[in-house]
Amino acid sequence: MADDNKPDEISPEEQALADEWAAALDEAGDANQDDIDAMLEQTSAQPRMQMEEFDAPARTGGEDMDPGDSPNLDVILDIPVTISMEVGNTEITIRNLLQLNQGSVVELDRLAGEPLDVKVNGTLIAHGEVVVVNEKFGIRLTDVISPSERIKKLR
């Protein structure tokens, strides 16, 4: 009885992958576990940089400055974050949640006209009001929480 799970021929993609692995293994040569352990010890022996406090003043370039003096925020400026606007919230039981259908009304904990919460990755950073911009909803910030207060909330 033939094994139906094994193909008779290797696809070109699989062959290319096998060739890449073979080349990598040849390049590695006679590396053994002792060599790997020695490399790991060398990496762990190198001093690690301390975590930087982001509420410290930004560095203003200068070659005579110690890299640990203040944070370089440039490394995080391109990290994407999720910004959300919260109209309000409420708690309901799972029973009531399962009974919701089209046309149901859920009462929130905010009064009409109260400012919305603006959150970044779940952390409150500002309050604002809804506006319409080019037929799309937007938010006009009315009160922004100071950076030092935001950092305190993260801790």
C-alpha atoms as a printed R data frame, in Angstrom:
    type eleno elety resid chain resno       x      y      z
1   ATOM     1    CA   MET     A     1   0.000  0.000  0.000
2   ATOM     2    CA   ALA     A     2   1.485  3.330 -1.076
3   ATOM     3    CA   ASP     A     3   1.702  6.329  1.250
4   ATOM     4    CA   ASP     A     4  -0.704  8.943 -0.167
5   ATOM     5    CA   ASN     A     5   0.761 11.784  1.940
6   ATOM     6    CA   LYS     A     6   4.228 11.763  0.296
7   ATOM     7    CA   PRO     A     7   4.550 13.284 -3.166
8   ATOM     8    CA   ASP     A     8   6.624 11.398 -5.715
9   ATOM     9    CA   GLU     A     9   8.542 14.512 -6.790
10  ATOM    10    CA   ILE     A    10   9.898 17.565 -4.947
11  ATOM    11    CA   SER     A    11   8.502 20.908 -6.070
12  ATOM    12    CA   PRO     A    12  10.933 23.595 -7.294
13  ATOM    13    CA   GLU     A    13  10.157 25.713 -4.203
14  ATOM    14    CA   GLU     A    14  10.969 22.831 -1.868
15  ATOM    15    CA   GLN     A    15  14.162 22.104 -3.787
16  ATOM    16    CA   ALA     A    16  15.240 25.755 -3.570
17  ATOM    17    CA   LEU     A    17  14.590 25.747  0.168
18  ATOM    18    CA   ALA     A    18  16.551 22.524  0.583
19  ATOM    19    CA   ASP     A    19  19.455 24.020 -1.391
20  ATOM    20    CA   GLU     A    20  19.441 27.131  0.839
21  ATOM    21    CA   TRP     A    21  19.560 24.958  3.974
22  ATOM    22    CA   ALA     A    22  22.367 22.864  2.540
23  ATOM    23    CA   ALA     A    23  24.390 25.995  1.707
24  ATOM    24    CA   ALA     A    24  23.813 27.402  5.208
25  ATOM    25    CA   LEU     A    25  24.894 24.142  6.836
26  ATOM    26    CA   ASP     A    26  28.023 24.004  4.663
27  ATOM    27    CA   GLU     A    27  28.811 27.605  5.590
28  ATOM    28    CA   ALA     A    28  28.431 26.835  9.297
29  ATOM    29    CA   GLY     A    29  31.127 24.208  9.013
30  ATOM    30    CA   ASP     A    30  32.022 22.248 12.109
31  ATOM    31    CA   ALA     A    31  30.235 24.437 14.667
32  ATOM    32    CA   ASN     A    32  29.329 22.420 17.727
33  ATOM    33    CA   GLN     A    33  27.460 23.144 20.958
34  ATOM    34    CA   ASP     A    34  30.666 24.372 22.681
35  ATOM    35    CA   ASP     A    35  31.159 27.011 19.964
36  ATOM    36    CA   ILE     A    36  27.547 28.156 20.314
37  ATOM    37    CA   ASP     A    37  27.877 28.335 24.125
38  ATOM    38    CA   ALA     A    38  31.077 30.407 23.791
39  ATOM    39    CA   MET     A    39  29.345 32.870 21.453
40  ATOM    40    CA   LEU     A    40  26.417 33.193 23.862
41  ATOM    41    CA   GLU     A    41  28.784 33.892 26.766
42  ATOM    42    CA   GLN     A    42  30.497 36.634 24.766
43  ATOM    43    CA   THR     A    43  27.170 38.329 24.031
44  ATOM    44    CA   SER     A    44  25.984 38.113 27.633
45  ATOM    45    CA   ALA     A    45  29.329 39.494 28.896
46  ATOM    46    CA   GLN     A    46  28.849 42.729 26.945
47  ATOM    47    CA   PRO     A    47  27.405 45.552 29.090
48  ATOM    48    CA   ARG     A    48  23.756 46.317 28.427
49  ATOM    49    CA   MET     A    49  22.412 49.834 28.081
50  ATOM    50    CA   GLN     A    50  20.046 50.963 30.781
51  ATOM    51    CA   MET     A    51  16.418 51.622 29.974
52  ATOM    52    CA   GLU     A    52  15.852 55.284 29.218
53  ATOM    53    CA   GLU     A    53  13.277 57.445 30.930
54  ATOM    54    CA   PHE     A    54  11.142 59.074 28.243
55  ATOM    55    CA   ASP     A    55  10.213 62.044 30.410
56  ATOM    56    CA   ALA     A    56  13.857 63.194 30.434
57  ATOM    57    CA   PRO     A    57  14.806 66.054 28.074
58  ATOM    58    CA   ALA     A    58  15.644 65.003 24.523
59  ATOM    59    CA   ARG     A    59  19.268 64.861 23.393
60  ATOM    60    CA   THR     A    60  20.455 67.696 21.183
61  ATOM    61    CA   GLY     A    61  23.191 65.908 19.244
62  ATOM    62    CA   GLY     A    62  26.744 66.424 20.495
63  ATOM    63    CA   GLU     A    63  29.438 63.880 20.152
64  ATOM    64    CA   ASP     A    64  30.833 64.481 23.653
65  ATOM    65    CA   MET     A    65  27.566 63.383 25.322
66  ATOM    66    CA   ASP     A    66  27.297 60.015 27.019
67  ATOM    67    CA   PRO     A    67  24.661 57.822 25.253
68  ATOM    68    CA   GLY     A    68  23.041 57.092 28.632
69  ATOM    69    CA   ASP     A    69  22.527 60.804 29.478
70  ATOM    70    CA   SER     A    70  19.059 61.190 27.968
71  ATOM    71    CA   PRO     A    71  16.718 59.209 25.720
72  ATOM    72    CA   ASN     A    72  16.734 59.294 21.960
73  ATOM    73    CA   LEU     A    73  13.043 59.328 21.074
74  ATOM    74    CA   ASP     A    74  13.787 58.974 17.355
75  ATOM    75    CA   VAL     A    75  13.836 55.193 17.762
76  ATOM    76    CA   ILE     A    76  10.135 55.096 18.679
77  ATOM    77    CA   LEU     A    77   8.670 57.860 16.513
78  ATOM    78    CA   ASP     A    78   7.656 55.511 13.658
79  ATOM    79    CA   ILE     A    79   5.975 52.870 15.846
80  ATOM    80    CA   PRO     A    80   2.264 52.666 14.958
81  ATOM    81    CA   VAL     A    81  -0.255 53.110 17.774
82  ATOM    82    CA   THR     A    82  -4.028 52.769 17.906
83  ATOM    83    CA   ILE     A    83  -5.978 55.918 18.691
84  ATOM    84    CA   SER     A    84  -9.615 55.590 19.697
85  ATOM    85    CA   MET     A    85 -12.403 57.879 20.821
86  ATOM    86    CA   GLU     A    86 -14.671 56.695 23.597
87  ATOM    87    CA   VAL     A    87 -18.211 58.067 23.629
88  ATOM    88    CA   GLY     A    88 -18.980 56.317 26.897
89  ATOM    89    CA   ASN     A    89 -19.308 52.888 28.416
90  ATOM    90    CA   THR     A    90 -21.575 50.763 30.526
91  ATOM    91    CA   GLU     A    91 -21.676 47.329 32.081
92  ATOM    92    CA   ILE     A    92 -24.343 44.809 31.137
93  ATOM    93    CA   THR     A    93 -24.789 41.122 31.799
94  ATOM    94    CA   ILE     A    94 -24.027 38.537 29.174
95  ATOM    95    CA   ARG     A    95 -27.739 37.667 29.165
96  ATOM    96    CA   ASN     A    96 -28.608 41.246 28.152
97  ATOM    97    CA   LEU     A    97 -25.740 41.333 25.659
98  ATOM    98    CA   LEU     A    98 -27.105 38.248 23.912
99  ATOM    99    CA   GLN     A    99 -30.567 39.834 23.734
100 ATOM   100    CA   LEU     A   100 -29.331 42.905 21.821
101 ATOM   101    CA   ASN     A   101 -30.566 43.194 18.256
102 ATOM   102    CA   GLN     A   102 -31.090 45.835 15.595
103 ATOM   103    CA   GLY     A   103 -32.830 48.860 17.128
104 ATOM   104    CA   SER     A   104 -31.746 48.098 20.714
105 ATOM   105    CA   VAL     A   105 -30.608 51.094 22.752
106 ATOM   106    CA   VAL     A   106 -27.720 50.834 25.193
107 ATOM   107    CA   GLU     A   107 -27.544 53.602 27.778
108 ATOM   108    CA   LEU     A   108 -24.021 54.943 28.366
109 ATOM   109    CA   ASP     A   109 -22.523 56.636 31.410
110 ATOM   110    CA   ARG     A   110 -22.024 60.015 29.678
111 ATOM   111    CA   LEU     A   111 -24.365 62.947 29.257
112 ATOM   112    CA   ALA     A   112 -25.153 64.238 25.767
113 ATOM   113    CA   GLY     A   113 -22.658 66.954 24.816
114 ATOM   114    CA   GLU     A   114 -19.992 65.754 27.245
115 ATOM   115    CA   PRO     A   115 -16.478 65.533 25.734
116 ATOM   116    CA   LEU     A   116 -15.240 62.220 24.366
117 ATOM   117    CA   ASP     A   117 -12.132 60.477 25.730
118 ATOM   118    CA   VAL     A   118  -9.240 60.216 23.275
119 ATOM   119    CA   LYS     A   119  -7.131 57.153 24.026
120 ATOM   120    CA   VAL     A   120  -3.896 55.868 22.540
121 ATOM   121    CA   ASN     A   121  -3.431 52.131 23.052
122 ATOM   122    CA   GLY     A   122  -6.010 52.352 25.828
123 ATOM   123    CA   THR     A   123  -4.348 55.249 27.706
124 ATOM   124    CA   LEU     A   124  -6.287 58.507 28.046
125 ATOM   125    CA   ILE     A   125  -4.388 61.385 26.409
126 ATOM   126    CA   ALA     A   126  -7.062 64.016 25.718
127 ATOM   127    CA   HIS     A   127 -10.724 65.001 25.618
128 ATOM   128    CA   GLY     A   128 -12.487 66.307 22.540
129 ATOM   129    CA   GLU     A   129 -15.675 66.976 20.644
130 ATOM   130    CA   VAL     A   130 -16.988 65.391 17.459
131 ATOM   131    CA   VAL     A   131 -16.705 67.390 14.228
132 ATOM   132    CA   VAL     A   132 -17.403 66.602 10.575
133 ATOM   133    CA   VAL     A   133 -14.498 67.030  8.134
134 ATOM   134    CA   ASN     A   134 -15.054 66.319  4.417
135 ATOM   135    CA   GLU     A   135 -18.118 64.186  5.203
136 ATOM   136    CA   LYS     A   136 -16.142 62.116  7.737
137 ATOM   137    CA   PHE     A   137 -16.204 62.213 11.514
138 ATOM   138    CA   GLY     A   138 -13.257 63.779 13.284
139 ATOM   139    CA   ILE     A   139 -12.465 65.049 16.744
140 ATOM   140    CA   ARG     A   140 -11.393 68.490 17.890
141 ATOM   141    CA   LEU     A   141  -9.181 68.208 20.961
142 ATOM   142    CA   THR     A   142 -10.421 70.444 23.749
143 ATOM   143    CA   ASP     A   143  -8.173 69.313 26.614
144 ATOM   144    CA   VAL     A   144  -4.851 67.492 26.218
145 ATOM   145    CA   ILE     A   145  -3.298 65.733 29.197
146 ATOM   146    CA   SER     A   146   0.293 66.848 29.810
147 ATOM   147    CA   PRO     A   147   3.070 64.436 28.764
148 ATOM   148    CA   SER     A   148   4.240 64.046 32.357
149 ATOM   149    CA   GLU     A   149   0.724 63.052 33.476
150 ATOM   150    CA   ARG     A   150   0.482 60.546 30.590
151 ATOM   151    CA   ILE     A   151   3.773 58.942 31.613
152 ATOM   152    CA   LYS     A   152   2.617 58.702 35.228
153 ATOM   153    CA   LYS     A   153  -0.488 56.828 34.056
154 ATOM   154    CA   LEU     A   154   1.661 54.313 32.177
155 ATOM   155    CA   ARG     A   155   3.519 53.269 35.335
